[in-house]
């Protein structure tokens, strides 16, 4: 989607059974019944550069010919624009989209407004056990489940394995302090210009990175039974913000990191300028690509994000996409759309998209599939981080909260505010958002 283009990795074409029960898209148009009597529904998602989604759609329509037909409506590539398009249609009465392929941060706001269907009875507890816990958690709101995980993403620590070994380090850092020490020594011993690069620009990626520093220090943003208590001014959250700011103050990360999104980090690391890089799984596939990278896959290591000294649990920001049903669609359209959900999240389809687009599966068993592990090596290298990914705050006000966090995290990285001032400002402004809604 907006922050990356997935690469074709190659693999075999697969078709077949579903995991969420029995059940089986390309075309454009509305919903209803077509000339053959099939129930049509409209499915929305951004542009599919890999071609794998169109193939899944074709297979579904072929398998259920005469019964169901899915029409793929291509939405904006930019996630924010896509969100606003769907939100506008919902506010106008529901629109023509029956099934939304949507970001993991959308369900709370959509569910709170009654725009998407409660899937708790369809996507049962037994079904959920087959999926990674964090993507399932991202679908939850107030005790109910409003989505089905489709593909996932998680923040990873990339490092120059060859350079660390050359400086006498046997493995990647486990703490942020160790990362600083390794980065400084390796940069001094090599031609690397920067020790560490990460996404700290004022945008959603900057929000996710800031949250990761807070989480790996033991802090959080929201607490309480209804997540109505803002706790970002707590000492552990402040410690996390201090670690992020110190990366720049100490010279481990360049001042320019405050303007870096994924592409800038990717360029710095793959061109050999940086020792460490925080980025998403997609970047691994670019190592060794002509015109994309000056380093080879064998020079790249992948590990979970470090933690604050004295902390044990590493958390990375959960990315990825889920399926959501439009609550305003007819019963027939919901039934047809959910058949596609079952088909697209089945092991065969998830494996096909992993092999032919590097889309990381949400089914736990696929992480031990030998063919996937062999052809999509980042799955094996980053398995721990992927399985320990953490959703962003599950709040119906998240879209507003994220804008404030992006602004304040960026100000902290730049040095315009201290970590404590940043936390105090966020505590006040986020609580105002929660209380005024």
Short mmCIF file of C-alpha atoms in Angstrom, two decimals:
data_model
loop_
_atom_site.label_atom_id
_atom_site.label_comp_id
_atom_site.label_asym_id
_atom_site.label_seq_id
_atom_site.Cartn_x
_atom_site.Cartn_y
_atom_site.Cartn_z
CA UNK A 1 0.00 0.00 0.00
CA UNK A 2 1.14 3.58 0.60
CA UNK A 3 4.45 2.92 2.37
CA UNK A 4 5.82 0.20 0.21
CA UNK A 5 5.61 -1.72 -3.00
CA UNK A 6 5.62 -5.46 -2.54
CA UNK A 7 7.90 -7.49 -4.79
CA UNK A 8 7.15 -10.67 -6.61
CA UNK A 9 9.13 -13.45 -5.03
CA UNK A 10 7.98 -16.29 -7.26
CA UNK A 11 6.16 -19.48 -6.35
CA UNK A 12 3.54 -21.92 -7.44
CA UNK A 13 -0.08 -21.15 -8.11
CA UNK A 14 -2.36 -22.51 -5.42
CA UNK A 15 -6.06 -22.80 -5.11
CA UNK A 16 -8.26 -24.49 -2.64
CA UNK A 17 -9.88 -25.00 0.65
CA UNK A 18 -10.83 -22.43 3.22
CA UNK A 19 -9.93 -22.30 6.89
CA UNK A 20 -12.97 -20.45 8.24
CA UNK A 21 -15.46 -23.00 6.97
CA UNK A 22 -16.40 -23.84 3.40
CA UNK A 23 -16.87 -21.24 1.00
CA UNK A 24 -14.80 -18.98 -2.81
CA UNK A 25 -13.19 -11.70 -7.35
CA UNK A 26 -11.75 -9.21 -10.66
CA UNK A 27 -14.13 -6.76 -12.08
CA UNK A 28 -15.67 -3.46 -11.18
CA UNK A 29 -19.17 -2.43 -10.40
CA UNK A 30 -21.79 -2.44 -7.71
CA UNK A 31 -23.57 -5.08 -5.70
CA UNK A 32 -26.70 -7.08 -6.25
CA UNK A 33 -27.37 -9.96 -8.64
CA UNK A 34 -25.73 -10.40 -12.03
CA UNK A 35 -27.31 -11.89 -15.15
CA UNK A 36 -26.46 -15.43 -14.05
CA UNK A 37 -28.25 -14.96 -10.74
CA UNK A 38 -25.05 -14.75 -8.71
CA UNK A 39 -25.00 -12.43 -5.72
CA UNK A 40 -22.51 -9.65 -6.43
CA UNK A 41 -20.63 -7.64 -3.86
CA UNK A 42 -18.00 -4.92 -4.01
CA UNK A 43 -14.63 -5.34 -2.32
CA UNK A 44 -12.30 -2.36 -1.79
CA UNK A 45 -8.53 -2.22 -1.46
CA UNK A 46 -5.67 -0.12 -2.76
CA UNK A 47 -3.73 -0.86 -5.96
CA UNK A 48 -2.26 -4.37 -6.10
CA UNK A 49 1.18 -4.04 -7.65
CA UNK A 50 2.00 -7.72 -7.16
CA UNK A 51 -0.93 -9.03 -9.20
CA UNK A 52 -1.59 -11.63 -6.53
CA UNK A 53 -4.87 -10.11 -5.36
CA UNK A 54 -6.32 -10.08 -8.88
CA UNK A 55 -5.45 -13.76 -9.12
CA UNK A 56 -7.22 -14.53 -5.84
CA UNK A 57 -10.24 -12.60 -7.10
CA UNK A 58 -10.24 -14.53 -10.36
CA UNK A 59 -10.08 -17.86 -8.57
CA UNK A 60 -12.92 -16.94 -6.25
CA UNK A 61 -15.19 -15.87 -9.10
CA UNK A 62 -14.32 -19.00 -11.05
CA UNK A 63 -15.00 -21.33 -8.14
CA UNK A 64 -18.32 -19.70 -7.24
CA UNK A 65 -19.49 -18.88 -10.76
CA UNK A 66 -23.27 -18.52 -10.80
CA UNK A 67 -23.45 -18.19 -7.03
CA UNK A 68 -21.22 -15.29 -5.94
CA UNK A 69 -19.26 -12.64 -7.79
CA UNK A 70 -16.84 -10.16 -6.27
CA UNK A 71 -16.04 -6.80 -7.88
CA UNK A 72 -12.67 -5.34 -6.86
CA UNK A 73 -12.86 -1.56 -6.43
CA UNK A 74 -9.38 -0.04 -6.48
CA UNK A 75 -9.03 2.72 -3.88
CA UNK A 76 -6.36 5.36 -3.22
CA UNK A 77 -2.84 4.03 -2.63
CA UNK A 78 -2.37 6.50 0.24
CA UNK A 79 -3.82 4.93 3.39
CA UNK A 80 -5.11 8.25 4.77
CA UNK A 81 -6.90 9.08 1.53
CA UNK A 82 -8.38 5.58 1.41
CA UNK A 83 -9.62 5.93 5.00
CA UNK A 84 -11.28 9.25 4.19
CA UNK A 85 -12.95 7.81 1.09
CA UNK A 86 -14.49 4.96 3.06
CA UNK A 87 -15.41 7.21 5.99
CA UNK A 88 -17.19 9.64 3.64
CA UNK A 89 -19.25 6.83 2.13
CA UNK A 90 -20.16 5.51 5.57
CA UNK A 91 -21.25 8.97 6.71
CA UNK A 92 -23.42 9.29 3.61
CA UNK A 93 -25.35 6.14 4.47
CA UNK A 94 -23.09 3.21 3.81
CA UNK A 95 -22.01 3.53 0.20
CA UNK A 96 -21.57 0.69 -2.28
CA UNK A 97 -18.61 -1.10 -0.69
CA UNK A 98 -19.67 -4.34 0.99
CA UNK A 99 -16.26 -5.61 2.06
CA UNK A 100 -13.36 -3.38 3.06
CA UNK A 101 -9.74 -4.46 3.00
CA UNK A 102 -8.69 -1.99 5.68
CA UNK A 103 -5.81 -0.93 7.90
CA UNK A 104 -5.48 -2.54 11.32
CA UNK A 105 -6.11 0.83 13.03
CA UNK A 106 -9.56 1.36 11.49
CA UNK A 107 -11.97 -0.99 13.31
CA UNK A 108 -12.42 0.90 16.59
CA UNK A 109 -13.58 4.11 14.88
CA UNK A 110 -15.73 2.26 12.36
CA UNK A 111 -17.24 -0.04 15.00
CA UNK A 112 -17.97 2.80 17.43
CA UNK A 113 -20.06 4.46 14.72
CA UNK A 114 -21.89 1.25 13.81
CA UNK A 115 -20.43 1.21 10.30
CA UNK A 116 -18.97 -2.30 10.28
CA UNK A 117 -20.48 -5.66 11.18
CA UNK A 118 -19.85 -7.51 14.44
CA UNK A 119 -18.23 -10.75 13.24
CA UNK A 120 -17.98 -12.46 16.64
CA UNK A 121 -20.45 -15.20 15.67
CA UNK A 122 -18.93 -15.75 12.22
CA UNK A 123 -15.26 -15.50 13.20
CA UNK A 124 -15.50 -17.79 16.22
CA UNK A 125 -13.04 -18.27 19.04
CA UNK A 126 -12.03 -21.58 17.48
CA UNK A 127 -11.32 -19.83 14.17
CA UNK A 128 -9.29 -17.12 15.89
CA UNK A 129 -6.90 -19.60 17.53
CA UNK A 130 -5.37 -20.39 14.13
CA UNK A 131 -4.29 -16.74 13.66
CA UNK A 132 -1.50 -14.68 15.20
CA UNK A 133 -2.79 -13.06 18.41
CA UNK A 134 -1.88 -9.43 17.62
CA UNK A 135 -3.74 -9.22 14.28
CA UNK A 136 -6.79 -10.76 15.97
CA UNK A 137 -6.51 -8.21 18.78
CA UNK A 138 -6.47 -5.41 16.22
CA UNK A 139 -9.94 -6.52 15.09
CA UNK A 140 -11.45 -6.27 18.57
CA UNK A 141 -13.51 -3.46 20.06
CA UNK A 142 -15.44 -3.47 23.34
CA UNK A 143 -15.46 -7.24 23.66
CA UNK A 144 -16.53 -7.99 20.09
CA UNK A 145 -14.60 -8.83 16.93
CA UNK A 146 -15.20 -6.67 13.86
CA UNK A 147 -12.68 -8.02 11.37
CA UNK A 148 -10.68 -11.00 10.15
CA UNK A 149 -6.87 -10.66 9.81
CA UNK A 150 -5.71 -10.80 6.18
CA UNK A 151 -1.97 -10.09 6.09
CA UNK A 152 0.36 -8.63 8.67
CA UNK A 153 3.42 -6.47 9.18
CA UNK A 154 5.78 -5.61 12.04
CA UNK A 155 8.68 -3.30 12.76
CA UNK A 156 12.06 -5.06 12.55
CA UNK A 157 15.67 -4.17 13.35
CA UNK A 158 17.90 -4.62 10.30
CA UNK A 159 21.65 -4.69 10.80
CA UNK A 160 24.82 -5.14 8.79
CA UNK A 161 25.80 -8.60 9.90
CA UNK A 162 29.16 -8.42 8.13
CA UNK A 163 30.10 -5.11 9.77
CA UNK A 164 29.11 -6.26 13.26
CA UNK A 165 31.22 -9.38 12.86
CA UNK A 166 34.13 -7.28 11.60
CA UNK A 167 33.97 -5.19 14.78
CA UNK A 168 33.92 -8.25 17.01
CA UNK A 169 30.19 -8.45 17.81
CA UNK A 170 28.68 -11.93 17.80
CA UNK A 171 25.08 -10.83 17.35
CA UNK A 172 22.63 -7.93 17.26
CA UNK A 173 21.93 -5.75 20.30
CA UNK A 174 19.28 -6.70 22.82
CA UNK A 175 18.99 -3.26 24.42
CA UNK A 176 18.95 0.26 23.02
CA UNK A 177 22.12 1.03 24.97
CA UNK A 178 23.85 -1.91 23.30
CA UNK A 179 22.66 -0.65 19.91
CA UNK A 180 24.28 2.72 20.59
CA UNK A 181 27.55 1.11 21.59
CA UNK A 182 27.62 -1.23 18.60
CA UNK A 183 26.57 1.48 16.16
CA UNK A 184 29.29 3.88 17.29
CA UNK A 185 32.07 1.28 17.15
CA UNK A 186 31.01 -0.21 13.81
CA UNK A 187 30.61 3.23 12.23
CA UNK A 188 34.12 4.13 13.44
CA UNK A 189 35.54 0.86 12.09
CA UNK A 190 33.84 1.06 8.69
CA UNK A 191 32.74 3.43 5.95
CA UNK A 192 29.21 3.69 7.36
CA UNK A 193 28.13 7.30 7.84
CA UNK A 194 25.24 6.66 10.22
CA UNK A 195 24.89 4.28 13.12
CA UNK A 196 21.10 3.98 13.07
CA UNK A 197 18.19 5.26 10.99
CA UNK A 198 14.48 5.03 11.75
CA UNK A 199 11.21 6.72 10.78
CA UNK A 200 10.80 9.94 12.78
CA UNK A 201 9.09 12.28 10.30
CA UNK A 202 5.73 13.80 11.21
CA UNK A 203 3.41 11.12 9.83
CA UNK A 204 1.87 7.78 10.84
CA UNK A 205 5.19 5.95 10.58
CA UNK A 206 6.70 8.44 13.02
CA UNK A 207 3.84 7.70 15.41
CA UNK A 208 4.50 3.96 15.21
CA UNK A 209 8.23 4.42 15.84
CA UNK A 210 7.57 6.66 18.84
CA UNK A 211 5.17 4.10 20.26
CA UNK A 212 7.78 1.37 19.87
CA UNK A 213 10.26 3.31 22.00
CA UNK A 214 7.56 3.81 24.63
CA UNK A 215 6.47 0.16 24.61
CA UNK A 216 10.01 -1.26 24.75
CA UNK A 217 10.61 0.89 27.84
CA UNK A 218 7.50 -0.52 29.51
CA UNK A 219 5.27 2.51 28.91
CA UNK A 220 1.92 2.92 27.20
CA UNK A 221 -0.52 5.53 25.90
CA UNK A 222 -3.93 4.42 27.14
CA UNK A 223 -5.05 2.38 30.15
CA UNK A 224 -8.22 1.54 32.03
CA UNK A 225 -11.02 -0.87 31.28
CA UNK A 226 -12.40 1.32 28.49
CA UNK A 227 -8.97 2.68 27.47
CA UNK A 228 -10.16 6.11 28.52
CA UNK A 229 -7.20 6.95 30.76
CA UNK A 230 -4.20 8.60 29.12
CA UNK A 231 -0.97 7.42 30.76
CA UNK A 232 1.64 8.67 28.32
CA UNK A 233 3.11 11.01 30.97
CA UNK A 234 4.23 8.04 33.07
CA UNK A 235 7.95 7.59 33.82
CA UNK A 236 8.39 4.60 31.52
CA UNK A 237 6.82 6.39 28.57
CA UNK A 238 9.09 9.36 29.23
CA UNK A 239 12.05 6.97 29.34
CA UNK A 240 11.08 5.64 25.91
CA UNK A 241 10.87 9.14 24.46
CA UNK A 242 14.23 9.94 26.06
CA UNK A 243 15.80 6.92 24.34
CA UNK A 244 14.45 8.05 20.98
CA UNK A 245 15.72 11.61 21.46
CA UNK A 246 19.10 10.36 22.67
CA UNK A 247 19.64 8.48 19.41
CA UNK A 248 19.96 11.88 17.74
CA UNK A 249 21.63 13.78 20.60
CA UNK A 250 24.35 11.14 20.91
CA UNK A 251 25.05 11.21 17.18
CA UNK A 252 24.06 7.57 16.64
CA UNK A 253 21.25 8.72 14.32
CA UNK A 254 21.60 11.75 12.02
CA UNK A 255 19.65 14.95 12.66
CA UNK A 256 17.93 14.34 9.33
CA UNK A 257 16.16 11.30 10.78
CA UNK A 258 13.40 13.72 11.87
CA UNK A 259 12.48 13.92 8.17
CA UNK A 260 12.88 10.21 7.39
CA UNK A 261 10.04 7.94 6.32
CA UNK A 262 10.47 4.37 5.10
CA UNK A 263 12.03 5.23 1.76
CA UNK A 264 14.77 7.44 3.25
CA UNK A 265 15.67 4.74 5.78
CA UNK A 266 15.65 2.12 3.07
CA UNK A 267 18.01 4.17 0.91
CA UNK A 268 20.42 4.84 3.78
CA UNK A 269 20.66 1.20 4.78
CA UNK A 270 20.63 -0.52 1.40
CA UNK A 271 23.17 1.94 -0.02
CA UNK A 272 25.54 1.04 2.81
CA UNK A 273 25.38 4.32 4.73
CA UNK A 274 23.82 2.96 7.94
CA UNK A 275 24.76 0.12 10.31
CA UNK A 276 21.24 -0.34 11.75
CA UNK A 277 17.79 0.41 10.40
CA UNK A 278 14.28 0.05 11.77
CA UNK A 279 11.93 -0.86 8.93
CA UNK A 280 9.17 -3.23 7.83
CA UNK A 281 9.66 -6.78 6.47
CA UNK A 282 9.35 -5.70 2.83
CA UNK A 283 12.84 -4.15 2.87
CA UNK A 284 14.63 -7.49 3.10
CA UNK A 285 13.49 -8.48 -0.39
CA UNK A 286 15.19 -5.36 -1.81
CA UNK A 287 18.70 -6.36 -0.66
CA UNK A 288 20.71 -7.34 -3.71
CA UNK A 289 18.17 -5.91 -6.16
CA UNK A 290 19.82 -4.05 -9.02
CA UNK A 291 19.10 -0.35 -8.71
CA UNK A 292 17.77 -0.80 -5.18
CA UNK A 293 20.72 -1.95 -3.12
CA UNK A 294 24.51 -1.87 -2.88
CA UNK A 295 24.57 -4.71 -0.36
CA UNK A 296 23.69 -8.40 -0.63
CA UNK A 297 21.15 -10.39 1.42
CA UNK A 298 23.99 -12.28 3.10
CA UNK A 299 25.23 -9.03 4.63
CA UNK A 300 21.86 -8.31 6.25
CA UNK A 301 20.65 -9.55 9.61
CA UNK A 302 17.16 -9.16 11.05
CA UNK A 303 16.20 -9.11 14.73
CA UNK A 304 13.47 -7.90 17.11
CA UNK A 305 13.71 -4.29 18.22
CA UNK A 306 15.88 -3.71 21.29
CA UNK A 307 14.42 -2.91 24.70
CA UNK A 308 15.27 -0.43 27.42
CA UNK A 309 17.90 -1.61 29.91
CA UNK A 310 16.24 -3.80 32.51
CA UNK A 311 13.25 -4.65 30.31
CA UNK A 312 12.63 -8.11 28.87
CA UNK A 313 9.83 -7.80 26.33
CA UNK A 314 10.37 -6.36 22.87
CA UNK A 315 7.34 -4.97 21.05
CA UNK A 316 7.11 -3.73 17.50
CA UNK A 317 4.27 -1.80 15.93
CA UNK A 318 1.70 -3.98 14.23
CA UNK A 319 0.98 -3.17 10.62
CA UNK A 320 -1.11 -5.05 8.14
CA UNK A 321 -4.66 -5.27 6.85
CA UNK A 322 -7.93 -6.88 7.89
CA UNK A 323 -11.31 -7.55 6.31
CA UNK A 324 -14.35 -5.56 7.50
CA UNK A 325 -18.00 -6.06 6.47
CA UNK A 326 -20.19 -3.02 5.81
CA UNK A 327 -23.01 -3.14 8.35
CA UNK A 328 -25.35 -1.38 5.87
CA UNK A 329 -25.04 -4.07 3.17
CA UNK A 330 -27.87 -6.52 2.58
CA UNK A 331 -27.87 -9.95 4.16
CA UNK A 332 -27.15 -11.64 0.83
CA UNK A 333 -24.22 -9.35 0.12
CA UNK A 334 -22.78 -9.95 3.59
CA UNK A 335 -23.01 -13.70 3.10
CA UNK A 336 -21.29 -13.49 -0.28
CA UNK A 337 -18.60 -11.13 1.02
CA UNK A 338 -17.84 -13.34 3.99
CA UNK A 339 -17.37 -16.30 1.70
CA UNK A 340 -14.60 -14.30 0.08
CA UNK A 341 -13.12 -13.53 3.49
CA UNK A 342 -12.97 -17.26 4.23
CA UNK A 343 -11.47 -17.99 0.84
CA UNK A 344 -8.84 -15.23 0.91
CA UNK A 345 -7.66 -16.03 4.45
CA UNK A 346 -7.39 -19.78 3.84
CA UNK A 347 -3.91 -21.33 4.07
CA UNK A 348 -3.65 -21.82 0.30
CA UNK A 349 -4.43 -18.22 -0.53
CA UNK A 350 -2.26 -16.74 2.21
CA UNK A 351 0.62 -18.93 1.07
CA UNK A 352 0.14 -17.89 -2.53
CA UNK A 353 0.31 -14.19 -1.63
CA UNK A 354 3.35 -14.75 0.59
CA UNK A 355 5.20 -16.43 -2.28
CA UNK A 356 4.00 -14.03 -4.95
CA UNK A 357 4.00 -10.70 -3.16
CA UNK A 358 5.85 -11.07 0.18
CA UNK A 359 2.59 -10.49 2.06
CA UNK A 360 3.19 -11.91 5.54
CA UNK A 361 0.56 -14.46 6.62
CA UNK A 362 -1.71 -14.08 9.62
CA UNK A 363 -2.06 -17.86 10.11
CA UNK A 364 0.37 -19.21 12.68
CA UNK A 365 1.06 -22.54 10.95
CA UNK A 366 2.38 -20.87 7.80
CA UNK A 367 5.42 -19.61 9.72
CA UNK A 368 6.71 -23.19 9.74
CA UNK A 369 5.89 -23.85 6.09
CA UNK A 370 9.21 -24.86 4.51
CA UNK A 371 8.50 -23.33 1.11
CA UNK A 372 7.56 -19.95 2.60
CA UNK A 373 10.53 -19.93 4.96
CA UNK A 374 12.84 -20.78 2.03
CA UNK A 375 11.49 -18.24 -0.45
CA UNK A 376 10.55 -15.45 1.97
CA UNK A 377 13.48 -15.62 4.42
CA UNK A 378 12.49 -12.52 6.38
CA UNK A 379 9.66 -14.61 7.84
CA UNK A 380 12.14 -16.90 9.55
CA UNK A 381 14.59 -14.13 10.47
CA UNK A 382 11.94 -11.88 11.97
CA UNK A 383 9.49 -14.48 13.26
CA UNK A 384 9.83 -13.47 16.92
CA UNK A 385 9.19 -9.79 16.16
CA UNK A 386 6.28 -10.60 13.88
CA UNK A 387 4.61 -12.77 16.51
CA UNK A 388 5.18 -10.14 19.23
CA UNK A 389 3.85 -7.20 17.24
CA UNK A 390 1.55 -4.90 19.20
CA UNK A 391 -1.49 -3.00 17.91
CA UNK A 392 -1.57 0.77 18.15
CA UNK A 393 -4.06 2.17 20.71
CA UNK A 394 -7.44 0.53 20.06
CA UNK A 395 -9.49 3.70 20.30
CA UNK A 396 -12.33 5.09 18.17
CA UNK A 397 -10.42 8.38 18.34
CA UNK A 398 -7.13 6.96 17.10
CA UNK A 399 -7.04 8.91 13.84
CA UNK A 400 -7.14 12.20 15.79
CA UNK A 401 -4.76 10.94 18.45
CA UNK A 402 -2.23 9.80 15.87
CA UNK A 403 -1.97 13.27 14.34
CA UNK A 404 -1.14 14.76 17.73
CA UNK A 405 1.37 12.03 18.55
CA UNK A 406 3.10 12.39 15.18
CA UNK A 407 3.53 16.13 15.76
CA UNK A 408 4.80 15.80 19.33
CA UNK A 409 7.10 12.82 18.73
CA UNK A 410 8.67 14.71 15.84
CA UNK A 411 9.19 17.82 18.00
CA UNK A 412 10.92 15.68 20.60
CA UNK A 413 13.26 14.06 18.07
CA UNK A 414 14.16 17.50 16.72
CA UNK A 415 14.91 18.76 20.21
CA UNK A 416 12.20 21.40 20.11
CA UNK A 417 10.73 19.82 23.27
CA UNK A 418 12.20 17.68 26.01
CA UNK A 419 10.82 14.17 26.47
CA UNK A 420 9.03 15.26 29.65
CA UNK A 421 7.50 18.31 27.92
CA UNK A 422 6.42 16.07 25.06
CA UNK A 423 4.78 13.61 27.43
CA UNK A 424 3.02 16.38 29.39
CA UNK A 425 1.68 17.96 26.18
CA UNK A 426 0.47 14.61 24.88
CA UNK A 427 -1.15 13.72 28.19
CA UNK A 428 -3.19 16.91 28.06
CA UNK A 429 -4.06 16.90 24.35
CA UNK A 430 -4.88 13.20 24.11
CA UNK A 431 -7.08 13.38 27.20
CA UNK A 432 -8.95 16.30 25.63
CA UNK A 433 -9.59 14.18 22.52
CA UNK A 434 -10.90 11.29 24.62
CA UNK A 435 -13.03 13.48 26.90
CA UNK A 436 -14.56 15.63 24.16
CA UNK A 437 -15.67 12.75 21.95
#
